[in-house]
Amino acid sequence: MVIQAKQAEAIPGMRKHSQWRDVWKRFRSNRVAMVSLALLLLIVAVTICSEWIAPYPYNRMNASEVFQFPSLSHPFGTDNIGRDLFSRVLVGGKISLMVAFVSVALAAVIGSLFGAVAGYFGGKCELFIMKCTDLLMAIPAFLLAVTVSAALGTGVLKTALAVGLCNIPRFTRLMRAETLTVKEKEFIEASRACGSSHLRVILGHVFPNALSSTIVNVTLGVSTAILQISGLSFVGLGVQPPTPEWGSILASGRTYMRNFWPMFVFPGIAIVVTLILFNLVGDGLRDAMDPKLKR
């Protein structure tokens, strides 16, 4: 058994496979994280299929059914022009999650690349990248998102781009720290000695060793992105009507908040529940990937 264990440690593929299997085992033992993941996957699946699940077209107006409170025919009620709120919250969730995933993916790719370059090469390159990163992080995230969104304009893709650009610094700092940790390791030196290019070392060794922390950061980053997207739409700089998005539905309901609560409460609940689930899953992943951090 000892010999087999040593042989497994000597084979990188088997070691990585065992590592991820241990991560999954630790994650499964966290009941809160598993329940949160199951609920989150359910929300994602429902929003993806929202246009088929929704009982009504999300933009269908009915002047005879305005300001209807929740009922069997309209579970979340109707809005000020007779549109079914349940259908709009479902489709709005699809838009919110899609924009959040795209923006975080963009931030993760660009930020990780900048961070790896800064940490690997060091010197003036690192100084320039990190000074720019520190400058951007000194500005409140939502204020930066508002500024970028105002410059780019409104719309689904432009909102994703604005939020993605604002989240690049967090991934840059993370990847730089991970790169500084691994760049002097023996396997990096061995790869260089074998004639590997800088690009190959970064893509083949630095990125894989930072994957676990990046996954955790992406999971937690999605919740931040959803909040930023909803905030931009709420102030009129994000996804524009008639396209439903949780923030824009909230914005349309704020005028009637005192007299007609469904337009404000249900999209708000959707945002809060989704944020909590993403954070719980992210915390579970962090504890599973680095048990030493678990309190």
PDB file of C-alpha atoms in Angstrom:
ATOM      1  CA  MET A   1       0.000   0.000   0.000  1.00  0.00           C
ATOM      2  CA  VAL A   2       2.859   2.374   0.816  1.00  0.00           C
ATOM      3  CA  ILE A   3       4.527   1.592  -2.507  1.00  0.00           C
ATOM      4  CA  GLN A   4       1.270   2.224  -4.389  1.00  0.00           C
ATOM      5  CA  ALA A   5       0.813   5.536  -2.597  1.00  0.00           C
ATOM      6  CA  LYS A   6       4.337   6.615  -3.498  1.00  0.00           C
ATOM      7  CA  GLN A   7       3.776   5.572  -7.099  1.00  0.00           C
ATOM      8  CA  ALA A   8       0.560   7.588  -7.202  1.00  0.00           C
ATOM      9  CA  GLU A   9       2.372  10.627  -5.840  1.00  0.00           C
ATOM     10  CA  ALA A  10       5.010  10.263  -8.536  1.00  0.00           C
ATOM     11  CA  ILE A  11       2.419  10.467 -11.308  1.00  0.00           C
ATOM     12  CA  PRO A  12       1.038  14.023 -11.696  1.00  0.00           C
ATOM     13  CA  GLY A  13      -2.204  12.901 -13.327  1.00  0.00           C
ATOM     14  CA  MET A  14      -3.039  10.458 -10.550  1.00  0.00           C
ATOM     15  CA  ARG A  15      -2.106  13.025  -7.901  1.00  0.00           C
ATOM     16  CA  LYS A  16      -4.349  15.702  -9.412  1.00  0.00           C
ATOM     17  CA  HIS A  17      -7.182  13.204  -9.856  1.00  0.00           C
ATOM     18  CA  SER A  18      -6.896  12.199  -6.205  1.00  0.00           C
ATOM     19  CA  GLN A  19      -6.741  15.857  -5.151  1.00  0.00           C
ATOM     20  CA  TRP A  20      -9.972  16.790  -6.944  1.00  0.00           C
ATOM     21  CA  ARG A  21     -11.646  13.639  -5.640  1.00  0.00           C
ATOM     22  CA  ASP A  22     -10.706  14.662  -2.097  1.00  0.00           C
ATOM     23  CA  VAL A  23     -12.061  18.167  -2.749  1.00  0.00           C
ATOM     24  CA  TRP A  24     -15.380  16.741  -3.919  1.00  0.00           C
ATOM     25  CA  LYS A  25     -15.498  14.413  -0.901  1.00  0.00           C
ATOM     26  CA  ARG A  26     -14.935  17.297   1.508  1.00  0.00           C
ATOM     27  CA  PHE A  27     -17.490  19.430  -0.327  1.00  0.00           C
ATOM     28  CA  ARG A  28     -20.101  16.650  -0.149  1.00  0.00           C
ATOM     29  CA  SER A  29     -19.603  16.400   3.605  1.00  0.00           C
ATOM     30  CA  ASN A  30     -20.718  20.046   3.911  1.00  0.00           C
ATOM     31  CA  ARG A  31     -24.507  19.730   3.990  1.00  0.00           C
ATOM     32  CA  VAL A  32     -25.164  23.456   3.771  1.00  0.00           C
ATOM     33  CA  ALA A  33     -22.980  23.762   0.670  1.00  0.00           C
ATOM     34  CA  MET A  34     -24.570  20.710  -0.976  1.00  0.00           C
ATOM     35  CA  VAL A  35     -28.120  21.944  -0.362  1.00  0.00           C
ATOM     36  CA  SER A  36     -27.124  25.394  -1.630  1.00  0.00           C
ATOM     37  CA  LEU A  37     -25.565  23.862  -4.754  1.00  0.00           C
ATOM     38  CA  ALA A  38     -28.700  21.798  -5.429  1.00  0.00           C
ATOM     39  CA  LEU A  39     -30.960  24.849  -5.059  1.00  0.00           C
ATOM     40  CA  LEU A  40     -28.615  26.956  -7.176  1.00  0.00           C
ATOM     41  CA  LEU A  41     -28.565  24.379  -9.972  1.00  0.00           C
ATOM     42  CA  LEU A  42     -32.374  24.279  -9.787  1.00  0.00           C
ATOM     43  CA  ILE A  43     -32.562  28.075 -10.145  1.00  0.00           C
ATOM     44  CA  VAL A  44     -30.134  28.026 -13.084  1.00  0.00           C
ATOM     45  CA  ALA A  45     -32.060  25.208 -14.798  1.00  0.00           C
ATOM     46  CA  VAL A  46     -35.406  26.958 -14.291  1.00  0.00           C
ATOM     47  CA  THR A  47     -34.111  30.281 -15.619  1.00  0.00           C
ATOM     48  CA  ILE A  48     -32.519  28.613 -18.652  1.00  0.00           C
ATOM     49  CA  CYS A  49     -35.877  27.015 -19.481  1.00  0.00           C
ATOM     50  CA  SER A  50     -37.819  30.113 -18.392  1.00  0.00           C
ATOM     51  CA  GLU A  51     -39.305  30.898 -21.800  1.00  0.00           C
ATOM     52  CA  TRP A  52     -40.864  27.418 -21.902  1.00  0.00           C
ATOM     53  CA  ILE A  53     -41.815  27.296 -18.203  1.00  0.00           C
ATOM     54  CA  ALA A  54     -43.284  30.805 -17.975  1.00  0.00           C
ATOM     55  CA  PRO A  55     -47.099  30.646 -18.058  1.00  0.00           C
ATOM     56  CA  TYR A  56     -47.351  33.816 -20.168  1.00  0.00           C
ATOM     57  CA  PRO A  57     -45.142  35.695 -22.641  1.00  0.00           C
ATOM     58  CA  TYR A  58     -43.072  38.037 -20.490  1.00  0.00           C
ATOM     59  CA  ASN A  59     -44.107  41.126 -22.500  1.00  0.00           C
ATOM     60  CA  ARG A  60     -47.788  40.339 -22.969  1.00  0.00           C
ATOM     61  CA  MET A  61     -49.842  43.288 -21.730  1.00  0.00           C
ATOM     62  CA  ASN A  62     -53.430  43.127 -20.486  1.00  0.00           C
ATOM     63  CA  ALA A  63     -55.070  46.426 -19.561  1.00  0.00           C
ATOM     64  CA  SER A  64     -57.866  44.629 -17.686  1.00  0.00           C
ATOM     65  CA  GLU A  65     -55.430  42.893 -15.283  1.00  0.00           C
ATOM     66  CA  VAL A  66     -53.165  45.687 -14.066  1.00  0.00           C
ATOM     67  CA  PHE A  67     -51.912  45.642 -10.457  1.00  0.00           C
ATOM     68  CA  GLN A  68     -53.240  42.171  -9.718  1.00  0.00           C
ATOM     69  CA  PHE A  69     -52.074  40.687  -6.424  1.00  0.00           C
ATOM     70  CA  PRO A  70     -50.755  37.078  -6.364  1.00  0.00           C
ATOM     71  CA  SER A  71     -53.346  34.485  -7.348  1.00  0.00           C
ATOM     72  CA  LEU A  72     -53.532  31.033  -8.921  1.00  0.00           C
ATOM     73  CA  SER A  73     -53.542  32.499 -12.421  1.00  0.00           C
ATOM     74  CA  HIS A  74     -50.729  34.960 -11.622  1.00  0.00           C
ATOM     75  CA  PRO A  75     -48.520  33.556  -8.786  1.00  0.00           C
ATOM     76  CA  PHE A  76     -46.563  36.813  -8.415  1.00  0.00           C
ATOM     77  CA  GLY A  77     -49.359  39.106  -9.574  1.00  0.00           C
ATOM     78  CA  THR A  78     -49.193  41.528 -12.518  1.00  0.00           C
ATOM     79  CA  ASP A  79     -47.453  44.859 -13.019  1.00  0.00           C
ATOM     80  CA  ASN A  80     -48.708  48.332 -13.912  1.00  0.00           C
ATOM     81  CA  ILE A  81     -49.446  47.389 -17.546  1.00  0.00           C
ATOM     82  CA  GLY A  82     -50.835  43.920 -16.894  1.00  0.00           C
ATOM     83  CA  ARG A  83     -47.730  41.801 -17.527  1.00  0.00           C
ATOM     84  CA  ASP A  84     -47.351  38.588 -15.519  1.00  0.00           C
ATOM     85  CA  LEU A  85     -44.658  39.155 -12.871  1.00  0.00           C
ATOM     86  CA  PHE A  86     -43.871  35.453 -12.438  1.00  0.00           C
ATOM     87  CA  SER A  87     -42.983  35.163 -16.128  1.00  0.00           C
ATOM     88  CA  ARG A  88     -40.928  38.346 -16.003  1.00  0.00           C
ATOM     89  CA  VAL A  89     -38.982  37.263 -12.900  1.00  0.00           C
ATOM     90  CA  LEU A  90     -38.186  33.899 -14.523  1.00  0.00           C
ATOM     91  CA  VAL A  91     -36.959  35.427 -17.784  1.00  0.00           C
ATOM     92  CA  GLY A  92     -35.279  38.260 -15.872  1.00  0.00           C
ATOM     93  CA  GLY A  93     -33.320  35.661 -13.921  1.00  0.00           C
ATOM     94  CA  LYS A  94     -32.045  34.206 -17.179  1.00  0.00           C
ATOM     95  CA  ILE A  95     -30.825  37.639 -18.294  1.00  0.00           C
ATOM     96  CA  SER A  96     -29.265  38.453 -14.905  1.00  0.00           C
ATOM     97  CA  LEU A  97     -27.414  35.144 -14.620  1.00  0.00           C
ATOM     98  CA  MET A  98     -26.287  35.186 -18.250  1.00  0.00           C
ATOM     99  CA  VAL A  99     -24.829  38.683 -17.937  1.00  0.00           C
ATOM    100  CA  ALA A 100     -23.213  37.763 -14.599  1.00  0.00           C
ATOM    101  CA  PHE A 101     -21.562  34.603 -15.970  1.00  0.00           C
ATOM    102  CA  VAL A 102     -20.288  36.385 -19.081  1.00  0.00           C
ATOM    103  CA  SER A 103     -18.907  39.329 -17.107  1.00  0.00           C
ATOM    104  CA  VAL A 104     -17.145  37.127 -14.532  1.00  0.00           C
ATOM    105  CA  ALA A 105     -15.694  34.883 -17.251  1.00  0.00           C
ATOM    106  CA  LEU A 106     -14.342  37.971 -19.013  1.00  0.00           C
ATOM    107  CA  ALA A 107     -12.880  39.341 -15.781  1.00  0.00           C
ATOM    108  CA  ALA A 108     -11.351  35.981 -14.826  1.00  0.00           C
ATOM    109  CA  VAL A 109      -9.617  35.468 -18.175  1.00  0.00           C
ATOM    110  CA  ILE A 110      -8.222  38.996 -18.557  1.00  0.00           C
ATOM    111  CA  GLY A 111      -7.441  39.485 -14.869  1.00  0.00           C
ATOM    112  CA  SER A 112      -5.707  36.113 -14.546  1.00  0.00           C
ATOM    113  CA  LEU A 113      -3.589  36.850 -17.607  1.00  0.00           C
ATOM    114  CA  PHE A 114      -2.490  40.238 -16.248  1.00  0.00           C
ATOM    115  CA  GLY A 115      -1.825  38.767 -12.804  1.00  0.00           C
ATOM    116  CA  ALA A 116       0.241  35.885 -14.174  1.00  0.00           C
ATOM    117  CA  VAL A 117       2.325  38.228 -16.334  1.00  0.00           C
ATOM    118  CA  ALA A 118       2.901  40.598 -13.394  1.00  0.00           C
ATOM    119  CA  GLY A 119       3.899  37.846 -10.986  1.00  0.00           C
ATOM    120  CA  TYR A 120       5.989  35.856 -13.451  1.00  0.00           C
ATOM    121  CA  PHE A 121       8.059  38.619 -15.031  1.00  0.00           C
ATOM    122  CA  GLY A 122       8.181  41.066 -12.112  1.00  0.00           C
ATOM    123  CA  GLY A 123      10.116  44.313 -12.416  1.00  0.00           C
ATOM    124  CA  LYS A 124       8.623  47.308 -14.196  1.00  0.00           C
ATOM    125  CA  CYS A 125       5.958  45.140 -15.811  1.00  0.00           C
ATOM    126  CA  GLU A 126       4.674  44.052 -12.395  1.00  0.00           C
ATOM    127  CA  LEU A 127       4.936  47.587 -11.036  1.00  0.00           C
ATOM    128  CA  PHE A 128       2.874  49.058 -13.879  1.00  0.00           C
ATOM    129  CA  ILE A 129       0.157  46.385 -13.796  1.00  0.00           C
ATOM    130  CA  MET A 130      -0.223  46.442 -10.021  1.00  0.00           C
ATOM    131  CA  LYS A 131      -0.266  50.255  -9.827  1.00  0.00           C
ATOM    132  CA  CYS A 132      -3.117  50.272 -12.353  1.00  0.00           C
ATOM    133  CA  THR A 133      -4.848  47.525 -10.370  1.00  0.00           C
ATOM    134  CA  ASP A 134      -4.479  49.407  -7.080  1.00  0.00           C
ATOM    135  CA  LEU A 135      -5.795  52.569  -8.725  1.00  0.00           C
ATOM    136  CA  LEU A 136      -8.921  50.787  -9.958  1.00  0.00           C
ATOM    137  CA  MET A 137      -9.471  49.043  -6.622  1.00  0.00           C
ATOM    138  CA  ALA A 138      -9.277  52.387  -4.825  1.00  0.00           C
ATOM    139  CA  ILE A 139     -12.522  53.376  -6.576  1.00  0.00           C
ATOM    140  CA  PRO A 140     -15.723  51.854  -5.133  1.00  0.00           C
ATOM    141  CA  ALA A 141     -16.742  48.959  -7.393  1.00  0.00           C
ATOM    142  CA  PHE A 142     -20.273  50.163  -8.111  1.00  0.00           C
ATOM    143  CA  LEU A 143     -19.130  53.722  -8.801  1.00  0.00           C
ATOM    144  CA  LEU A 144     -16.593  52.340 -11.271  1.00  0.00           C
ATOM    145  CA  ALA A 145     -19.304  50.193 -12.877  1.00  0.00           C
ATOM    146  CA  VAL A 146     -21.573  53.237 -13.216  1.00  0.00           C
ATOM    147  CA  THR A 147     -18.770  55.254 -14.829  1.00  0.00           C
ATOM    148  CA  VAL A 148     -17.825  52.526 -17.305  1.00  0.00           C
ATOM    149  CA  SER A 149     -21.461  51.772 -18.120  1.00  0.00           C
ATOM    150  CA  ALA A 150     -22.177  55.460 -18.740  1.00  0.00           C
ATOM    151  CA  ALA A 151     -19.230  55.562 -21.149  1.00  0.00           C
ATOM    152  CA  LEU A 152     -20.112  52.344 -23.000  1.00  0.00           C
ATOM    153  CA  GLY A 153     -23.878  52.767 -23.089  1.00  0.00           C
ATOM    154  CA  THR A 154     -26.772  50.532 -22.080  1.00  0.00           C
ATOM    155  CA  GLY A 155     -27.783  47.067 -23.219  1.00  0.00           C
ATOM    156  CA  VAL A 156     -27.173  43.431 -22.300  1.00  0.00           C
ATOM    157  CA  LEU A 157     -23.709  42.993 -23.839  1.00  0.00           C
ATOM    158  CA  LYS A 158     -22.485  46.451 -22.820  1.00  0.00           C
ATOM    159  CA  THR A 159     -23.605  45.816 -19.237  1.00  0.00           C
ATOM    160  CA  ALA A 160     -21.701  42.515 -19.211  1.00  0.00           C
ATOM    161  CA  LEU A 161     -18.621  44.284 -20.562  1.00  0.00           C
ATOM    162  CA  ALA A 162     -18.861  47.112 -18.009  1.00  0.00           C
ATOM    163  CA  VAL A 163     -19.245  44.759 -15.041  1.00  0.00           C
ATOM    164  CA  GLY A 164     -16.511  42.473 -16.371  1.00  0.00           C
ATOM    165  CA  LEU A 165     -14.021  45.323 -16.724  1.00  0.00           C
ATOM    166  CA  CYS A 166     -14.741  46.461 -13.163  1.00  0.00           C
ATOM    167  CA  ASN A 167     -13.993  42.995 -11.739  1.00  0.00           C
ATOM    168  CA  ILE A 168     -10.667  42.468 -13.521  1.00  0.00           C
ATOM    169  CA  PRO A 169      -8.547  43.868 -10.612  1.00  0.00           C
ATOM    170  CA  ARG A 170      -9.710  41.244  -8.094  1.00  0.00           C
ATOM    171  CA  PHE A 171      -8.592  38.406 -10.393  1.00  0.00           C
ATOM    172  CA  THR A 172      -5.347  40.207 -11.229  1.00  0.00           C
ATOM    173  CA  ARG A 173      -4.333  40.429  -7.578  1.00  0.00           C
ATOM    174  CA  LEU A 174      -5.299  36.819  -6.915  1.00  0.00           C
ATOM    175  CA  MET A 175      -3.346  35.418  -9.867  1.00  0.00           C
ATOM    176  CA  ARG A 176      -0.295  37.544  -9.096  1.00  0.00           C
ATOM    177  CA  ALA A 177      -0.216  36.188  -5.542  1.00  0.00           C
ATOM    178  CA  GLU A 178      -0.560  32.600  -6.781  1.00  0.00           C
ATOM    179  CA  THR A 179       2.136  33.145  -9.420  1.00  0.00           C
ATOM    180  CA  LEU A 180       4.587  34.529  -6.863  1.00  0.00           C
ATOM    181  CA  THR A 181       3.941  31.439  -4.747  1.00  0.00           C
ATOM    182  CA  VAL A 182       4.692  28.862  -7.451  1.00  0.00           C
ATOM    183  CA  LYS A 183       7.153  30.517  -9.828  1.00  0.00           C
ATOM    184  CA  GLU A 184      10.224  29.531  -7.787  1.00  0.00           C
ATOM    185  CA  LYS A 185       9.101  25.932  -7.266  1.00  0.00           C
ATOM    186  CA  GLU A 186      11.277  23.104  -8.567  1.00  0.00           C
ATOM    187  CA  PHE A 187       8.862  21.984 -11.284  1.00  0.00           C
ATOM    188  CA  ILE A 188       8.851  25.510 -12.741  1.00  0.00           C
ATOM    189  CA  GLU A 189      12.651  25.550 -12.782  1.00  0.00           C
ATOM    190  CA  ALA A 190      12.664  22.097 -14.376  1.00  0.00           C
ATOM    191  CA  SER A 191      10.259  23.239 -17.075  1.00  0.00           C
ATOM    192  CA  ARG A 192      12.449  26.238 -17.853  1.00  0.00           C
ATOM    193  CA  ALA A 193      15.539  24.012 -17.960  1.00  0.00           C
ATOM    194  CA  CYS A 194      13.806  21.796 -20.517  1.00  0.00           C
ATOM    195  CA  GLY A 195      13.423  24.806 -22.793  1.00  0.00           C
ATOM    196  CA  SER A 196       9.747  25.608 -22.193  1.00  0.00           C
ATOM    197  CA  SER A 197       8.705  29.085 -23.280  1.00  0.00           C
ATOM    198  CA  HIS A 198       7.344  31.623 -20.812  1.00  0.00           C
ATOM    199  CA  LEU A 199       3.860  31.198 -22.291  1.00  0.00           C
ATOM    200  CA  ARG A 200       3.997  27.441 -21.876  1.00  0.00           C
ATOM    201  CA  VAL A 201       5.151  27.747 -18.267  1.00  0.00           C
ATOM    202  CA  ILE A 202       2.344  30.182 -17.459  1.00  0.00           C
ATOM    203  CA  LEU A 203      -0.389  28.198 -19.213  1.00  0.00           C
ATOM    204  CA  GLY A 204       0.900  24.753 -18.301  1.00  0.00           C
ATOM    205  CA  HIS A 205       2.037  25.244 -14.713  1.00  0.00           C
ATOM    206  CA  VAL A 206       1.021  28.590 -13.212  1.00  0.00           C
ATOM    207  CA  PHE A 207      -2.645  28.565 -14.247  1.00  0.00           C
ATOM    208  CA  PRO A 208      -3.354  24.946 -13.179  1.00  0.00           C
ATOM    209  CA  ASN A 209      -1.853  25.574  -9.737  1.00  0.00           C
ATOM    210  CA  ALA A 210      -4.074  28.638  -9.276  1.00  0.00           C
ATOM    211  CA  LEU A 211      -7.215  26.891 -10.516  1.00  0.00           C
ATOM    212  CA  SER A 212      -8.692  26.068  -7.116  1.00  0.00           C
ATOM    213  CA  SER A 213      -8.512  29.625  -5.781  1.00  0.00           C
ATOM    214  CA  THR A 214      -9.764  30.975  -9.118  1.00  0.00           C
ATOM    215  CA  ILE A 215     -12.829  28.703  -9.004  1.00  0.00           C
ATOM    216  CA  VAL A 216     -13.686  29.974  -5.526  1.00  0.00           C
ATOM    217  CA  ASN A 217     -13.181  33.576  -6.634  1.00  0.00           C
ATOM    218  CA  VAL A 218     -15.362  33.050  -9.714  1.00  0.00           C
ATOM    219  CA  THR A 219     -18.187  31.586  -7.619  1.00  0.00           C
ATOM    220  CA  LEU A 220     -18.109  34.480  -5.169  1.00  0.00           C
ATOM    221  CA  GLY A 221     -17.614  36.922  -8.049  1.00  0.00           C
ATOM    222  CA  VAL A 222     -20.867  35.870  -9.713  1.00  0.00           C
ATOM    223  CA  SER A 223     -22.856  37.009  -6.678  1.00  0.00           C
ATOM    224  CA  THR A 224     -21.062  40.364  -6.751  1.00  0.00           C
ATOM    225  CA  ALA A 225     -21.720  40.682 -10.484  1.00  0.00           C
ATOM    226  CA  ILE A 226     -25.449  39.969 -10.048  1.00  0.00           C
ATOM    227  CA  LEU A 227     -25.645  42.739  -7.462  1.00  0.00           C
ATOM    228  CA  GLN A 228     -23.774  45.174  -9.718  1.00  0.00           C
ATOM    229  CA  ILE A 229     -25.908  44.298 -12.763  1.00  0.00           C
ATOM    230  CA  SER A 230     -29.121  44.722 -10.800  1.00  0.00           C
ATOM    231  CA  GLY A 231     -27.844  48.016  -9.404  1.00  0.00           C
ATOM    232  CA  LEU A 232     -26.968  49.339 -12.862  1.00  0.00           C
ATOM    233  CA  SER A 233     -30.377  48.355 -14.219  1.00  0.00           C
ATOM    234  CA  PHE A 234     -32.056  49.895 -11.174  1.00  0.00           C
ATOM    235  CA  VAL A 235     -30.470  53.293 -11.860  1.00  0.00           C
ATOM    236  CA  GLY A 236     -31.181  53.048 -15.591  1.00  0.00           C
ATOM    237  CA  LEU A 237     -27.659  52.272 -16.840  1.00  0.00           C
ATOM    238  CA  GLY A 238     -27.939  48.515 -17.327  1.00  0.00           C
ATOM    239  CA  VAL A 239     -30.387  46.286 -19.177  1.00  0.00           C
ATOM    240  CA  GLN A 240     -33.162  48.461 -20.568  1.00  0.00           C
ATOM    241  CA  PRO A 241     -36.926  47.808 -20.758  1.00  0.00           C
ATOM    242  CA  PRO A 242     -38.789  46.016 -22.179  1.00  0.00           C
ATOM    243  CA  THR A 243     -36.099  43.338 -21.632  1.00  0.00           C
ATOM    244  CA  PRO A 244     -36.760  41.972 -18.134  1.00  0.00           C
ATOM    245  CA  GLU A 245     -33.919  41.863 -15.620  1.00  0.00           C
ATOM    246  CA  TRP A 246     -34.221  41.661 -11.863  1.00  0.00           C
ATOM    247  CA  GLY A 247     -32.848  45.160 -11.328  1.00  0.00           C
ATOM    248  CA  SER A 248     -35.028  46.727 -14.018  1.00  0.00           C
ATOM    249  CA  ILE A 249     -38.133  44.993 -12.605  1.00  0.00           C
ATOM    250  CA  LEU A 250     -37.247  46.450  -9.209  1.00  0.00           C
ATOM    251  CA  ALA A 251     -36.821  49.877 -10.790  1.00  0.00           C
ATOM    252  CA  SER A 252     -40.241  49.713 -12.444  1.00  0.00           C
ATOM    253  CA  GLY A 253     -41.828  48.753  -9.118  1.00  0.00           C
ATOM    254  CA  ARG A 254     -40.271  51.420  -6.901  1.00  0.00           C
ATOM    255  CA  THR A 255     -42.901  53.990  -7.913  1.00  0.00           C
ATOM    256  CA  TYR A 256     -45.675  51.707  -6.625  1.00  0.00           C
ATOM    257  CA  MET A 257     -43.783  50.243  -3.653  1.00  0.00           C
ATOM    258  CA  ARG A 258     -46.107  51.614  -0.968  1.00  0.00           C
ATOM    259  CA  ASN A 259     -49.387  50.622  -2.576  1.00  0.00           C
ATOM    260  CA  PHE A 260     -48.415  47.544  -4.618  1.00  0.00           C
ATOM    261  CA  TRP A 261     -45.631  45.452  -3.069  1.00  0.00           C
ATOM    262  CA  PRO A 262     -45.404  42.452  -5.518  1.00  0.00           C
ATOM    263  CA  MET A 263     -43.500  44.455  -8.166  1.00  0.00           C
ATOM    264  CA  PHE A 264     -40.768  45.200  -5.628  1.00  0.00           C
ATOM    265  CA  VAL A 265     -40.757  42.192  -3.293  1.00  0.00           C
ATOM    266  CA  PHE A 266     -40.544  39.201  -5.655  1.00  0.00           C
ATOM    267  CA  PRO A 267     -37.570  40.329  -7.779  1.00  0.00           C
ATOM    268  CA  GLY A 268     -35.880  41.453  -4.559  1.00  0.00           C
ATOM    269  CA  ILE A 269     -36.345  38.003  -3.035  1.00  0.00           C
ATOM    270  CA  ALA A 270     -34.946  36.405  -6.201  1.00  0.00           C
ATOM    271  CA  ILE A 271     -31.808  38.556  -5.990  1.00  0.00           C
ATOM    272  CA  VAL A 272     -31.249  37.967  -2.265  1.00  0.00           C
ATOM    273  CA  VAL A 273     -31.788  34.190  -2.417  1.00  0.00           C
ATOM    274  CA  THR A 274     -29.474  33.796  -5.423  1.00  0.00           C
ATOM    275  CA  LEU A 275     -26.744  35.894  -3.783  1.00  0.00           C
ATOM    276  CA  ILE A 276     -26.934  33.863  -0.566  1.00  0.00           C
ATOM    277  CA  LEU A 277     -26.749  30.552  -2.449  1.00  0.00           C
ATOM    278  CA  PHE A 278     -23.722  31.620  -4.500  1.00  0.00           C
ATOM    279  CA  ASN A 279     -21.931  32.788  -1.348  1.00  0.00           C
ATOM    280  CA  LEU A 280     -22.699  29.556   0.517  1.00  0.00           C
ATOM    281  CA  VAL A 281     -21.439  27.466  -2.403  1.00  0.00           C
ATOM    282  CA  GLY A 282     -18.329  29.642  -2.642  1.00  0.00           C
ATOM    283  CA  ASP A 283     -17.639  29.245   1.083  1.00  0.00           C
ATOM    284  CA  GLY A 284     -18.103  25.488   0.766  1.00  0.00           C
ATOM    285  CA  LEU A 285     -15.665  25.321  -2.142  1.00  0.00           C
ATOM    286  CA  ARG A 286     -13.112  27.390  -0.244  1.00  0.00           C
ATOM    287  CA  ASP A 287     -13.336  25.091   2.787  1.00  0.00           C
ATOM    288  CA  ALA A 288     -13.103  21.994   0.586  1.00  0.00           C
ATOM    289  CA  MET A 289     -10.108  23.202  -1.413  1.00  0.00           C
ATOM    290  CA  ASP A 290      -8.190  24.534   1.580  1.00  0.00           C
ATOM    291  CA  PRO A 291      -9.365  22.822   4.796  1.00  0.00           C
ATOM    292  CA  LYS A 292      -6.830  24.847   6.825  1.00  0.00           C
ATOM    293  CA  LEU A 293      -8.968  27.962   6.254  1.00  0.00           C
ATOM    294  CA  LYS A 294     -12.065  26.315   7.702  1.00  0.00           C
ATOM    295  CA  ARG A 295     -13.017  27.763  11.041  1.00  0.00           C
TER     296      ARG A 295
END
